[in-house]
Amino acid sequence: MNLDLLIAIFITVVGASTPILIAATGELVVEKSGVLNLGVEGMMLVGAITAFLVVFLTGQHYLAIVLAAGAGIATSMIFGFLTLSLSANQTATGLALTIFGTGFSALAGQGYSARPVTLLGPLFPAELATHPVLRILFGYSALVYFALIMVVAVWWFLKKTRAGLILRAVGENDLSAHSIGYSVIGVRYAAVAFGGAMAGIAGACFPLLLTPQWAERMTAGRGWIAVALVVFASWRPFRLLAGAYLFGLVMTMELYAKAGGGPLSAIPSELWAALPYLATVVVLVLISIRRDASTNAPACLGRPFLPSN
Amino acid sequence: MTITRRNILKIGGAAAALPLLGSRAFAQSEPLKVGFMLIGTVNDNGWNFGHATGAKFMKDALGDAVAEPTIVENVPEGPDCERVLRELAQSGHKLIFATSFGYGDYVIKVAQQFPDVKFEHATGYQRSDNVATYNARFHEGRAVCGTLAGHLSKTGKAGYIGSFPIPEVVMGINAFVLAARKVNPEFTITPVYISTWNDPAKEADAARAMIDQGIDVIAQHTDGPAALQVAEERGIVGGFGQGADMSAFAPKAQLTSIIDNWGPHYVEAAEAVIAGTWTSGDRWPGLKEGEVVIGPYNESIPADVVAAAEAVKNGQIDGSFNIFTGPINDHTGAEKVPAGVTLTDAELLSMDWYVEGVNPPA
């Protein structure tokens, strides 16, 4: 295996990991505030069709990313209204949001499946972006760097800022946070909106970063991988980063192994496809064995906030 | 028409009154209702788009003799398709096309409960009195594509993105490489199965994995244009449109396309049901009948290569050439089909071995 090939594999892994990482970073913040939004897949699809349509109609890739984030927020607000204002069951509402996003994006995308668009180009100038070695650092579009910056930003926000502390407090003990005067619902709305924006941008990665077209259900389950990844990372941003690249590596190495032959190609496709989920199950088992402070799951995760009870 | 609970009740009531009228009277007074069950969406620009186009062709050709066709999309290959089949049958559809391989067991099961409904299962192999199977000889088109690949590939290595290793896919891979090796005896092909019919990002990544490892022609058996777009972006020799012309996505990289043309078969089947002459059986037309069509060749292909591809195409149309005529060796080099012997349809439909030149997957 030569250097060129290793670089090529790395670049493909980065591409495959990026949408998962962005969506999971958003979901991590949502879950840290005590809300479980299982509608990531649906919000990603709404983001994907929005980004596709904007690029198709205007050719503006950055506008497409911004509007995909907006569409993600709008979709997440349906979830927010039902679960936060009306205290509906978060699991059921999240599942419904995925079904809604799938259907809505299919409706909005009708008639656009035979229309190619263009990918978002590399951020850095061509001398760096296409350099045979340096492209491993500079050969990506802005979305890839955005994903990395957001991981650091979320870590800093949760760990180092007062607002992050409040968000974590709301997720760990909503009644206490409420009793000392913080708006639990307000904080959770903000977190859900952030998760929606990130899921929308993650969806935008599909037409802008991976395959420049619109296809119904084109996220093909990666929203669920993002949800699994948050648990896999036990709600820690840098573990999330490592996990996303690990999941991306697993998804990509399967294809390289099969196309190139060699010992790895003996592993059946079905096992490769199951590996991210198997890894998550293993992590869940490990977490439940070490049932102490290190589990790190927000104590109020998935519980509606009902102060009158 | 949409299937709602109310509609089903209404139609159920009509069906209950049916024996009083006699089915012949029904056939004459009411347009035939035809249902289509698809695994994906009609907007995939590939396999499902082809069936939906066929349904529209049928309606246009037969006019008032058939009702607006009912197309149910995104039906998974599992227990849910049994429910869809039953709802279609109960709501008065007398001819139902199930257009994916994995529906087979469920079609047979539901068909037993609705003996007066005719079912046709695409790419299947199980039949009964009211279940026919139909398919198109896509491998004939693959032989044309393989001929192009043999002439044009510089590395002599092709990749083949497959969904699942079912006979339909295996025979396409085999036909492709047999044709390519008639031109370039060193030609090899590597199948990569991605375990899904529709995951464009994974198809694109599979194409990247192939191109990064020296493959310069990509064929695919999945439904979308994602791999072709990567081929276009990377500037390799090219690939092939699957199911429909995909040149809009890859004007330079699409060498040609294999176009599904189901319309004439759907007209024929609907006419047979209306006339009461429908019988079960297996229908497997190809290039000759126009059910498989080779799209336009890319302008960049030299004229002598196009002529070679056309010769393979025309040979299959007039019957002088069959890609599965021996001698054919399997991937280990052992002779599988002796010289002069042609594989039968039954042997093709149960094909589970790769010919020489295929790097077999695990």
Coordinates of C-alpha atoms in Angstrom, one line a residue, chain A residues 5 8-9 12 16 106 109-111 113-117 119 206 209-213 215-218 220 222 251-252 254-260 265-270 273, chain B residues 40-45 73-74 164-165 190-195 198-206 208-210 212-213 215 224-227 229-230 233-234 248-249 361-362:
Chain A
L5 CA -3.4 5.4 -1.7
A8 CA -6.7 8.9 -0.9
I9 CA -8.3 6.6 1.7
T12 CA -12.5 9.6 1.5
A16 CA -17.8 10.0 4.9
A106 CA -39.3 13.6 -1.0
G109 CA -37.6 17.1 -4.3
Q110 CA -40.1 15.6 -6.7
G111 CA -38.9 16.1 -10.2
S113 CA -33.8 13.6 -9.2
A114 CA -32.5 13.9 -12.8
R115 CA -30.8 17.3 -12.1
P116 CA -27.1 17.3 -11.4
V117 CA -25.5 20.2 -9.3
L119 CA -19.9 20.1 -5.3
F206 CA -24.8 15.1 1.0
L209 CA -19.7 17.2 -0.3
L210 CA -20.5 13.6 -1.2
T211 CA -22.6 13.2 -4.3
P212 CA -23.9 16.3 -6.1
Q213 CA -27.5 15.2 -6.8
A215 CA -32.0 11.3 -4.2
E216 CA -34.8 10.5 -1.9
R217 CA -33.6 9.2 1.5
M218 CA -30.1 10.0 0.4
A220 CA -29.5 6.4 4.1
R222 CA -26.5 8.2 8.8
M251 CA -17.7 2.5 6.4
T252 CA -15.0 3.4 3.9
E254 CA -15.1 -1.9 3.6
L255 CA -15.2 -0.4 0.1
Y256 CA -11.4 -0.1 -0.3
A257 CA -10.9 -3.6 0.9
K258 CA -13.4 -5.0 -1.6
A259 CA -12.2 -2.9 -4.5
G260 CA -8.6 -3.7 -3.9
S265 CA -12.1 -8.2 1.7
A266 CA -12.9 -11.5 3.2
I267 CA -15.2 -9.8 5.8
P268 CA -18.8 -9.9 4.6
S269 CA -20.6 -6.6 3.7
E270 CA -23.3 -7.3 6.3
A273 CA -22.5 -2.5 7.8
Chain B
G40 CA -37.7 2.8 -4.2
T41 CA -39.1 6.0 -5.5
V42 CA -40.2 6.8 -9.0
N43 CA -37.7 9.7 -8.9
D44 CA -34.6 7.5 -8.8
N45 CA -33.9 8.1 -12.4
E73 CA -43.4 3.4 -3.8
N74 CA -40.8 2.6 -1.2
F164 CA -26.5 -8.0 -3.5
P165 CA -25.0 -11.2 -5.1
T190 CA -13.8 -6.5 -9.2
P191 CA -17.3 -6.6 -7.8
V192 CA -18.1 -4.5 -4.7
Y193 CA -21.4 -5.3 -3.1
I194 CA -22.7 -2.5 -1.0
S195 CA -25.8 -4.3 0.5
N198 CA -30.2 3.1 -2.8
D199 CA -27.4 4.8 -0.8
P200 CA -25.9 7.3 -3.2
A201 CA -23.1 8.4 -0.8
K202 CA -22.0 4.8 -0.4
E203 CA -22.1 4.3 -4.2
A204 CA -19.9 7.4 -4.6
D205 CA -17.5 6.2 -2.0
A206 CA -17.3 2.8 -3.6
R208 CA -13.7 6.5 -5.2
A209 CA -12.3 3.3 -3.6
M210 CA -12.1 1.7 -7.0
D212 CA -8.0 5.2 -6.1
Q213 CA -6.9 1.6 -6.7
I215 CA -9.8 0.9 -11.8
G224 CA -28.5 6.0 -9.2
P225 CA -25.9 8.2 -11.0
A226 CA -23.6 8.7 -8.0
A227 CA -20.8 6.5 -9.3
Q229 CA -20.6 11.5 -11.2
V230 CA -17.4 10.5 -9.4
E233 CA -15.1 14.3 -11.5
R234 CA -12.0 12.1 -11.5
A248 CA -26.8 14.8 -17.7
F249 CA -24.8 13.7 -14.7
P361 CA -15.8 -11.3 -3.4
A362 CA -15.8 -13.2 -0.2

